[in-house]
Short mmCIF file of C-alpha atoms and ligand atoms in Angstrom, two decimals:
data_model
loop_
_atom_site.label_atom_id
_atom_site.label_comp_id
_atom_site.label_asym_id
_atom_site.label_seq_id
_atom_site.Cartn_x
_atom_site.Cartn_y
_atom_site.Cartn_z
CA UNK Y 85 -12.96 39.44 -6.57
CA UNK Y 86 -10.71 36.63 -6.53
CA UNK Y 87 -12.00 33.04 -4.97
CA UNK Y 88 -10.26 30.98 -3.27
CA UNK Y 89 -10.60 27.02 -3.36
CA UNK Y 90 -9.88 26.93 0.05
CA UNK Y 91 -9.82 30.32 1.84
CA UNK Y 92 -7.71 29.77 4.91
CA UNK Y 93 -6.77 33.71 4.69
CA UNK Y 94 -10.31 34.24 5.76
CA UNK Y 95 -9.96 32.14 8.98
CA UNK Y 96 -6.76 33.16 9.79
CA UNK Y 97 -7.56 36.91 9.84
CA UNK Y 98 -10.91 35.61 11.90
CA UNK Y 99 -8.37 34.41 14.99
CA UNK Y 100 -4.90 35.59 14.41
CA UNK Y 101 -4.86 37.45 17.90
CA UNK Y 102 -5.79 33.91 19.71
CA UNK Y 103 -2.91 32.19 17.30
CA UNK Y 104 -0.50 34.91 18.05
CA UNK Y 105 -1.20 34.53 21.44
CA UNK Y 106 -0.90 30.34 21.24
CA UNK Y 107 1.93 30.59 19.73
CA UNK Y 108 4.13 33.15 21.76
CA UNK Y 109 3.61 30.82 24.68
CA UNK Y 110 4.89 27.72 22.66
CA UNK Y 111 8.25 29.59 22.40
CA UNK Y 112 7.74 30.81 25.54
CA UNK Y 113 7.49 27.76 27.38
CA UNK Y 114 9.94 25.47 25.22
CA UNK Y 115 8.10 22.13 25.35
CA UNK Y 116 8.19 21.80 21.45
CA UNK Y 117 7.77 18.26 21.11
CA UNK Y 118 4.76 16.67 23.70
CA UNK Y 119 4.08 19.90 24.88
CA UNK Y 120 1.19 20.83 27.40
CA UNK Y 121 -0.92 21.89 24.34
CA UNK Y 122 -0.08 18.46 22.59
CA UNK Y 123 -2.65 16.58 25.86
CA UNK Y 124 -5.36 19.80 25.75
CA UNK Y 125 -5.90 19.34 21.90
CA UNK Y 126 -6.01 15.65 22.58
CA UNK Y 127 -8.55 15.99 25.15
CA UNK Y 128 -10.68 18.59 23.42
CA UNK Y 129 -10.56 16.78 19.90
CA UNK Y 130 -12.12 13.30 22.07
CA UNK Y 131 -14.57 15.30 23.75
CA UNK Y 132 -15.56 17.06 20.41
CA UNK Y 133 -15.96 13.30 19.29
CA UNK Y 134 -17.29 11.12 21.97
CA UNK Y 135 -14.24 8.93 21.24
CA UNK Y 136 -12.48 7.83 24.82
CA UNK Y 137 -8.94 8.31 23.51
CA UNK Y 138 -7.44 10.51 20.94
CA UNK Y 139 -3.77 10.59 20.10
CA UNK Y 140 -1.83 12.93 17.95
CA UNK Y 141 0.75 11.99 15.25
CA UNK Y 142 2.95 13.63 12.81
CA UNK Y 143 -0.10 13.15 9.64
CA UNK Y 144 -2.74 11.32 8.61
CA UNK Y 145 -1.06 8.58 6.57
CA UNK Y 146 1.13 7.58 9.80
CA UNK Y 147 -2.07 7.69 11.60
CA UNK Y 148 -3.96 4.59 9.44
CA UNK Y 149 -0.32 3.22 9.90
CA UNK Y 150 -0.51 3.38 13.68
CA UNK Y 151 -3.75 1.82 13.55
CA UNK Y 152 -2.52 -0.96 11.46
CA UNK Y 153 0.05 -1.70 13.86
CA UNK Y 154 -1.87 -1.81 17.47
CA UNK Y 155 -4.37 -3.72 15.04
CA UNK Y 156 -1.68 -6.05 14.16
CA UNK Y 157 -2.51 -6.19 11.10
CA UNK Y 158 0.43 -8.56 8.94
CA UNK Y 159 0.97 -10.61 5.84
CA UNK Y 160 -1.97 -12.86 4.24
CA UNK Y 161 -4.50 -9.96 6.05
CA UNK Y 162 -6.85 -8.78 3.19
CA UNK Y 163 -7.46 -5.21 4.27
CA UNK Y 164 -10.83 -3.59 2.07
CA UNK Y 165 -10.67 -0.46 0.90
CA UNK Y 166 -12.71 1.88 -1.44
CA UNK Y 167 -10.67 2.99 -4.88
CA UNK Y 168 -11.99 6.19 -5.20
CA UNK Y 169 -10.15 7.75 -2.85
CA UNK Y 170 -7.05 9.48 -1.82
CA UNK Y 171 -4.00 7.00 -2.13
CA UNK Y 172 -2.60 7.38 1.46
CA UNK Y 173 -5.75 5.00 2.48
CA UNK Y 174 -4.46 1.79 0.85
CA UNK Y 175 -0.81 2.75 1.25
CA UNK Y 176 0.13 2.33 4.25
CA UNK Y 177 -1.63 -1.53 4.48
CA UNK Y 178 1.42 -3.37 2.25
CA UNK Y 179 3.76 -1.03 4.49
CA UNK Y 180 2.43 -4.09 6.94
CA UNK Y 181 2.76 -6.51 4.98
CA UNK Y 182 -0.89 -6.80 4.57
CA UNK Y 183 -3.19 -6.59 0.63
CA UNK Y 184 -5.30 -4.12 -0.12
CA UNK Y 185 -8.50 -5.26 -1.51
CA UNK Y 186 -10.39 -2.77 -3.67
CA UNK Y 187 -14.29 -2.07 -3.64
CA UNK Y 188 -16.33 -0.21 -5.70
CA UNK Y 189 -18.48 2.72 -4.30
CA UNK Y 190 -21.72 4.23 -4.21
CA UNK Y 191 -22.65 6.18 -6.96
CA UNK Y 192 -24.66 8.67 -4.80
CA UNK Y 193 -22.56 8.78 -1.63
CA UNK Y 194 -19.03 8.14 -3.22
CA UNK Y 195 -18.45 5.85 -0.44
CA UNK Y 196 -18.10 2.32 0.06
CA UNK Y 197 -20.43 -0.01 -1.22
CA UNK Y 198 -21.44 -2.86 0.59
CA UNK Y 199 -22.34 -4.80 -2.20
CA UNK Y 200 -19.27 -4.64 -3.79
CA UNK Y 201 -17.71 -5.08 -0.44
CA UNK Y 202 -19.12 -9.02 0.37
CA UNK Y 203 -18.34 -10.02 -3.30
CA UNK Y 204 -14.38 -8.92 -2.40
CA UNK Y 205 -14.86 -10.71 1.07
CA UNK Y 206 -15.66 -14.07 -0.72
CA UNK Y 207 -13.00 -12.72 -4.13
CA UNK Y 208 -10.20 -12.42 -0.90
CA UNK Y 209 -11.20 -15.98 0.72
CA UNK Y 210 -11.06 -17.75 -2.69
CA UNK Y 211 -7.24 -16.30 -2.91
CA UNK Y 212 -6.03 -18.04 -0.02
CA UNK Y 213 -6.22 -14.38 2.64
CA UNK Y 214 -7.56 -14.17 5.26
CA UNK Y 215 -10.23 -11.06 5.52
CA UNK Y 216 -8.90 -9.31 8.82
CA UNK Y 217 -10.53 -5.70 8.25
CA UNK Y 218 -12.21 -2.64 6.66
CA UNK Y 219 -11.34 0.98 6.08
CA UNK Y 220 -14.34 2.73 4.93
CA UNK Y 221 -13.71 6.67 3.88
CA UNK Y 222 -15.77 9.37 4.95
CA UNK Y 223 -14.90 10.93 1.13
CA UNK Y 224 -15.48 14.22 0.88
CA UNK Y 225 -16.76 14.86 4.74
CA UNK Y 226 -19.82 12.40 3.79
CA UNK Y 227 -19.56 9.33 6.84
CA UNK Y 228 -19.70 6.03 5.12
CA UNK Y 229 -23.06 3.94 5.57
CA UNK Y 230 -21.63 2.48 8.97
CA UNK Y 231 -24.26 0.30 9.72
CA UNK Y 232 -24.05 -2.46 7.39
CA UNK Y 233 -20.14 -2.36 7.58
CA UNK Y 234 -20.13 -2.99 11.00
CA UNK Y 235 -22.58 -6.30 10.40
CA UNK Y 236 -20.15 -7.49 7.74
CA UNK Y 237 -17.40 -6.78 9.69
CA UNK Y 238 -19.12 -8.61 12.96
CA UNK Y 239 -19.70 -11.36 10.94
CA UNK Y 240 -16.56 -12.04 9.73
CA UNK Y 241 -14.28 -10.72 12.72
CA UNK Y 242 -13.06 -7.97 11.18
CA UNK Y 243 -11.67 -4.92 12.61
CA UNK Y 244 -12.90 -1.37 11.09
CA UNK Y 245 -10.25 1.81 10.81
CA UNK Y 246 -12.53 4.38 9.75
CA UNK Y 247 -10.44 7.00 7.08
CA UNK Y 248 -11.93 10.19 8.46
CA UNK Y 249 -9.15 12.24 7.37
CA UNK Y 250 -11.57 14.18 5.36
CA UNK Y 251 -14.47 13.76 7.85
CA UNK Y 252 -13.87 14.69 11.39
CA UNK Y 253 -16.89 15.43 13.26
CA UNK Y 254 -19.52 14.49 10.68
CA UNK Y 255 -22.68 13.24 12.08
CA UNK Y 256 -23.98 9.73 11.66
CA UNK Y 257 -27.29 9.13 12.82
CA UNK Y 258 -26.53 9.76 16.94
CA UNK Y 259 -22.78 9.36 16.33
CA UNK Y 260 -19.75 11.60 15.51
CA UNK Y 261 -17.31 10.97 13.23
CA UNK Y 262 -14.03 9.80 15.26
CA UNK Y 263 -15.94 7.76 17.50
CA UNK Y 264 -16.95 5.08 14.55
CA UNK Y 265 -15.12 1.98 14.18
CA UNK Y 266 -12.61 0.05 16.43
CA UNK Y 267 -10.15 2.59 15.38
CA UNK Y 268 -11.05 6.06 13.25
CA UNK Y 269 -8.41 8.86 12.02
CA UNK Y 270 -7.74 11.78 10.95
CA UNK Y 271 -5.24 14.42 9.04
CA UNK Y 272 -4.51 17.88 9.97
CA UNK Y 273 -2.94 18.56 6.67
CA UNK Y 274 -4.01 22.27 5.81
CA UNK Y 275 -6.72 21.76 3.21
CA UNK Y 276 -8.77 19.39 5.31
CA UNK Y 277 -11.83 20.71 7.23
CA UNK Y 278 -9.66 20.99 10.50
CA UNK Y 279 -6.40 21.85 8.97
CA UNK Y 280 -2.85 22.95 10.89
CA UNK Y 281 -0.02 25.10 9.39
CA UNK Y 282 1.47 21.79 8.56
CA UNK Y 283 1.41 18.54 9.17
CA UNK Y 284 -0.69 17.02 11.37
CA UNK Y 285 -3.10 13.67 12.31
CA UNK Y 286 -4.40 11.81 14.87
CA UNK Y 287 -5.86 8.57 16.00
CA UNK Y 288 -9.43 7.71 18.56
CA UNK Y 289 -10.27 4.74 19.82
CA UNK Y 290 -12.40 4.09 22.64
CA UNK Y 291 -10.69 0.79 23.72
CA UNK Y 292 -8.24 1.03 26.49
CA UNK Y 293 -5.42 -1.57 24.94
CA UNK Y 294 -5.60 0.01 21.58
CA UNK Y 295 -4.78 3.63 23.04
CA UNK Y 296 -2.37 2.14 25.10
CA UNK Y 297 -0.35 0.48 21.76
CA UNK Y 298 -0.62 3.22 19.63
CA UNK Y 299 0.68 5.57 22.43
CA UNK Y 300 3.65 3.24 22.19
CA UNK Y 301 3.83 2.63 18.55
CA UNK Y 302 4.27 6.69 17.74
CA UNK Y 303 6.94 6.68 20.64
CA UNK Y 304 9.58 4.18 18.96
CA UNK Y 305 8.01 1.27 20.94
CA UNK Y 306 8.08 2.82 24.21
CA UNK Y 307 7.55 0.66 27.17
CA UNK Y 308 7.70 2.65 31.01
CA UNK Y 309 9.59 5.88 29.00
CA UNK Y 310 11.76 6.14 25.81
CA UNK Y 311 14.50 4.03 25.91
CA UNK Y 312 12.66 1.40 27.02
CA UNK Y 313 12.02 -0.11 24.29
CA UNK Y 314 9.33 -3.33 24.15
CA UNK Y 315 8.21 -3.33 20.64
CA UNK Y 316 9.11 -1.95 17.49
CA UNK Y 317 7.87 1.70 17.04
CA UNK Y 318 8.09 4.39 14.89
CA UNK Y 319 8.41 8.27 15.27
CA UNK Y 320 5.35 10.03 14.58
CA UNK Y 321 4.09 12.89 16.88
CA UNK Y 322 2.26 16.26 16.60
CA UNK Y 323 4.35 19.39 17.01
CA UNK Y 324 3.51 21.26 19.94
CA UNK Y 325 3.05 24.77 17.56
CA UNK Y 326 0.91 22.61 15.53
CA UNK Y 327 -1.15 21.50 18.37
CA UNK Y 328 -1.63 24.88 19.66
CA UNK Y 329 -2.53 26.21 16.29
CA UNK Y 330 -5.46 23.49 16.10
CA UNK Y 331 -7.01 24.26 19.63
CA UNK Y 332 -7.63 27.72 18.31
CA UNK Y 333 -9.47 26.24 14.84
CA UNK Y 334 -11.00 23.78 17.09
CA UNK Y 335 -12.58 26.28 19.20
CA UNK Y 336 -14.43 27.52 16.04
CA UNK Y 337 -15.09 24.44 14.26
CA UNK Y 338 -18.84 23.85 15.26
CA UNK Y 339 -19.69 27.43 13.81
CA UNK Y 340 -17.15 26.26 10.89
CA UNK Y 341 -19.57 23.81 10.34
CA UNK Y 342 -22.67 25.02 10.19
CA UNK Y 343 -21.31 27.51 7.78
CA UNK Y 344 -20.28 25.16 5.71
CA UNK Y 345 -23.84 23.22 5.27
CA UNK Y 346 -25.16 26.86 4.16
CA UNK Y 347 -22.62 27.04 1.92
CA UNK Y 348 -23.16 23.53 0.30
CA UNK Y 349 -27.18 24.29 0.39
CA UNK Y 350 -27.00 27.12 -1.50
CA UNK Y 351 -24.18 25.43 -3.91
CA UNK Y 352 -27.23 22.69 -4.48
CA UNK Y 353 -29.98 24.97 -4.50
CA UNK Y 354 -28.06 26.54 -7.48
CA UNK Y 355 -27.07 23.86 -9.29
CA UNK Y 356 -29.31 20.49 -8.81
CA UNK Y 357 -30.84 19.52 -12.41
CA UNK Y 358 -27.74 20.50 -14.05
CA UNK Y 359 -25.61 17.92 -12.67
CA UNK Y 360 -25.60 15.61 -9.87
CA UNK Y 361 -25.43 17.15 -6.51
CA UNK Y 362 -24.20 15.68 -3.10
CA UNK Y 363 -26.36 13.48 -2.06
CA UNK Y 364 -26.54 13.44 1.69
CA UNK Y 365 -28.60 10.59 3.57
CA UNK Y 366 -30.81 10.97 6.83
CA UNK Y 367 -29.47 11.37 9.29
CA UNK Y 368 -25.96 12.33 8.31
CA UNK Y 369 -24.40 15.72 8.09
CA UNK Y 370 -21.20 16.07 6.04
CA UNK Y 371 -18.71 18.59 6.85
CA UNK Y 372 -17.93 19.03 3.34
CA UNK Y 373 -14.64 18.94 2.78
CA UNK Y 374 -15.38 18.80 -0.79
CA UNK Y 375 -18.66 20.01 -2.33
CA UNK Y 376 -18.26 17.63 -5.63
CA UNK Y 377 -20.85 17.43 -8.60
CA UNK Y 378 -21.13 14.51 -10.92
CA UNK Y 379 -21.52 15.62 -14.59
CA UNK Y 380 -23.41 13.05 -16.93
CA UNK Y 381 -19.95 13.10 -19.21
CA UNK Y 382 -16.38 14.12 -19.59
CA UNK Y 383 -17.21 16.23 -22.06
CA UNK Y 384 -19.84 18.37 -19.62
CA UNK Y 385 -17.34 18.45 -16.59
CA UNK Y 386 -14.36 19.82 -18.91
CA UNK Y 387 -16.43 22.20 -20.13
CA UNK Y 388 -17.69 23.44 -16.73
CA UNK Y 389 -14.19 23.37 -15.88
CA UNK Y 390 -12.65 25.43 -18.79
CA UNK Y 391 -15.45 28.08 -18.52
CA UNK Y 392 -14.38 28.14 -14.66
CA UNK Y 393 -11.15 28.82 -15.41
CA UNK Y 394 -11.97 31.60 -18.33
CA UNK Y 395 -13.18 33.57 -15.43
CA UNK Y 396 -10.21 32.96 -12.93
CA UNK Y 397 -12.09 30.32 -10.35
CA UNK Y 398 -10.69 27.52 -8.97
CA UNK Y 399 -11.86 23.81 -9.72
CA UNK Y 400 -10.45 20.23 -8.97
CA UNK Y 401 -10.92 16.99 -9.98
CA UNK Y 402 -10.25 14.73 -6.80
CA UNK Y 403 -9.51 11.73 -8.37
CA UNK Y 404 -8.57 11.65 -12.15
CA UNK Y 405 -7.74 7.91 -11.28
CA UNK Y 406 -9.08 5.25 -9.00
CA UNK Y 407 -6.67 3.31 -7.11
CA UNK Y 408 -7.04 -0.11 -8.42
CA UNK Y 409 -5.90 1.51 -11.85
CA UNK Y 410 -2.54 3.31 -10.47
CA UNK Y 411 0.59 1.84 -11.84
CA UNK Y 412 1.71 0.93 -7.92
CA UNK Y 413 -1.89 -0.73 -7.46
CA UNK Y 414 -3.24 -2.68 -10.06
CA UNK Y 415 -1.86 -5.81 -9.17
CA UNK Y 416 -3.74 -5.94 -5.97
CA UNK Y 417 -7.20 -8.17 -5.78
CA UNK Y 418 -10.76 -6.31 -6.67
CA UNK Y 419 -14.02 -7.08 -6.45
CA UNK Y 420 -14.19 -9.28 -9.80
CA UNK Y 421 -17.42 -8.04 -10.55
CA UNK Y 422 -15.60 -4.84 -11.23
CA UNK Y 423 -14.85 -1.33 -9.95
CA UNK Y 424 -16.86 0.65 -12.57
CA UNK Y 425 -18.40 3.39 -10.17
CA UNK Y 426 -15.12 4.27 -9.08
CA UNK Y 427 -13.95 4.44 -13.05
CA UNK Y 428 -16.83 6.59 -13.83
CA UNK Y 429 -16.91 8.91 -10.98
CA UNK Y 430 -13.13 9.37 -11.93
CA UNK Y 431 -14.35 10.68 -15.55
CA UNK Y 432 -17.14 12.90 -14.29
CA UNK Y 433 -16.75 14.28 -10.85
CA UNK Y 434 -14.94 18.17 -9.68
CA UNK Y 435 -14.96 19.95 -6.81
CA UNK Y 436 -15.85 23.46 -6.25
CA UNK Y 437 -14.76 26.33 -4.16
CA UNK Y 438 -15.81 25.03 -1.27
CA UNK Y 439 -15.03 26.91 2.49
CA UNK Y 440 -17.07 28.18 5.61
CA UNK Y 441 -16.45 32.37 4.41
CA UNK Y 442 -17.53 31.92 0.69
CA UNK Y 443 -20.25 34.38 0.39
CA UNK Y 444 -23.53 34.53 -1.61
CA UNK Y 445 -22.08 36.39 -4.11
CA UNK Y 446 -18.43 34.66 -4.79
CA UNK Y 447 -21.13 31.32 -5.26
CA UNK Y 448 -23.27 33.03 -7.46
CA UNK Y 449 -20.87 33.90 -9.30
CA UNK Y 450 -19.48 30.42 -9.84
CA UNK Y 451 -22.50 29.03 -11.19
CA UNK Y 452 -22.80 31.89 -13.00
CA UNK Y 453 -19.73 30.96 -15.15
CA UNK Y 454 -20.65 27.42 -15.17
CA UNK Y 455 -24.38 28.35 -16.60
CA UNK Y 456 -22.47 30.68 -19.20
CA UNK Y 457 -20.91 27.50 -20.96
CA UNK Y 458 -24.45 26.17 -21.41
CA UNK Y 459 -23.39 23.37 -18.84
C1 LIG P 783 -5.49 13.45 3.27
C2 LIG P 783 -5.90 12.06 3.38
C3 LIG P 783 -5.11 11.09 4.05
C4 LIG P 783 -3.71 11.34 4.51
O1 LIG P 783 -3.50 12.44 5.30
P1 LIG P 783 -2.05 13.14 5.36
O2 LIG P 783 -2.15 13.98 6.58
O3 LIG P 783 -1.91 13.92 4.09
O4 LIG P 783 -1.03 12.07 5.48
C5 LIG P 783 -5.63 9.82 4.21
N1 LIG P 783 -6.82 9.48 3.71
C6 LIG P 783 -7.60 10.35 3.06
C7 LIG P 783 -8.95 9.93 2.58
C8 LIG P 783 -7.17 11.67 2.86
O5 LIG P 783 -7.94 12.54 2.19
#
């Protein structure tokens, strides 16, 4: 039996009729770029939200880039952002001109912590920027703590882009994923919980003007149509095959999700008292995009790892290094009190085999392996 990190056979085989089907009528009907599918995904993925607006672009990266831009976000902007997470989230804010700011996270959630996030607020003022907004990650499918980041960031007139590329449609308290923060987005890359065949992300806002610029922004700046031209843009839209591809996913994604909290239950139920499992608080649901365990050293972790891969199963760090110590971004400000969560979490964490088909078994299995090592 082999197992699959990420078994996207499984869900192909589940609706390749509906994808055939999709697809033929793409090529059929020839509208490859902004194609009738492009506006029903974008409809259906702001209804499956509660967000007013959502707009398609060509991946997530360009879609925190978008936001940046109908934000207006520019130089002397200190942008926060959490280190432990995928490098695409503090990218794109120098691409404006902006700095990056790096905060420490939670050492139960993974996400943001809003400790560490004043001390960088009053770190940023001391250096001369001025703090202009937030981008808390939903790491793993886990929605940051929401709550107090919106007071800090109502406090201090910030802005929040919520980094739900590896989030969409998690639940906080009565919200969705999507629908949080002035801006939120996504990716549609193929390993995220709602993946394409490709590239893919989008953008949701519920505010009128914002919509209105980033529908502009991903058009090269379009004013009335294309070639007028009233600011300047860039090119990033969804295919149309991609877009047709994701309504069929879509249409399973709410039974994609509950299979997925079985999944990470039974991973936990398995596992908790060995290492740390995902801690999930009230009144959130993840949609696990990762299901990650903290070991209590290197040394445990490697050797859960190595006795994974004796027996042929798949297992990932995500990330072997926190932002704030990459060779492109250590010269950006931190939280001076330091980012040691982040640098721990990078030493201890993996990620499992983690998909809505993995069965009983393939899990048992995996622990199985993991218990053999004496881990
Ligand atoms: C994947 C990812 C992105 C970028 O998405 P792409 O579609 O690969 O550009 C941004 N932020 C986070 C947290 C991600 O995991």
């Amino acid at each position: 039996m082999t197992i699959e990190f990420i078994d996207l056979k499984a869900q192909q085989a589940r609706i390749k009729d509906k994808l055939d089907v999709r697809i033929q009528a793409v090529l059929a009907g020839g509208a490859y770029i902004m194609g009738p599918e492009v506006r029903e995904l974008e409809g259906k993925l702001a209804e499956f939200c509660g967000a007013k607006h959502a707009l398609t672009c060509a991946n997530g990266t360009d879609a925190l880039h978008l936001a940046l831009m109908a934000l207006g976000a520019k130089a002397g902007d200190a942008i926060f952002c959490p280190s432990f997470t995928f490098a695409a989230t503090a990218e794109i804010v120098p691409h404006v001109g902006a700095t990056p700011v790096f905060v420490d996270v939670d050492g139960r959630t993974f996400n943001m912590c809003v400790k560490s996030l004043k001390r960088a607020i009053v770190h940023a003022k001391e250096l001369g920027l001025r703090p202009a907004g937030i981008i808390p990650v939903d790491l793993f499918g886990l929605p940051a703590d929401y709550e107090p980041i919106e007071t800090i960031a109502r406090e201090n007139g910030m802005w929040i882009i919520a980094d739900s590329a590896q989030g969409f449609g998690a639940t906080y308290k009565d919200r969705t994923t999507g629908s949080i923060g002035d801006i939120a987005t996504t990716s549609f890359f193929p390993a995220k919980p709602l993946g394409c065949y490709g590239d893919g992300g989008a953008v949701f806002t519920s505010n009128d003007e914002l919509a209105a610029l980033i529908g502009s922004f991903r058009v090269h700046g379009k004013g009335s149509d294309k070639y007028d031209n009233v600011r300047i843009g860039v090119n990033s839209r969804l295919d149309t095959l991609q877009a047709a591809i994701l309504l069929e996913k879509l249409a399973i994604y709410a039974d994609e999700l509950d299979a997925r909290q079985v999944v990470a239950r039974r991973y936990s139920a398995l596992l908790s008292g060995r290492f740390q499992v995902p801690y999930i608080p009230n009144e959130m649901r993840s949609v696990w995009a990762q299901y990650t365990l903290r070991a209590a050293s290197t040394e445990q972790r490697d050797a859960a790892m190595s006795a994974l891969k004796a027996q042929n199963i798949p297992s990932v760090v995500y990330y072997p290094m926190p932002l704030h110590q990459q060779g492109a971004y250590k010269n950006y400000p931190a939280d001076p009190a330091g980012l040691s969560t982040c640098t721990d979490l990078a030493k201890t964490v993996f990620s499992l085999p983690m998909h809505p088909y993995l069965t009983a078994e393939q899990q048992e299995l995996v622990c199985a392996a993991i218990a053999k090592a004496g881990c």
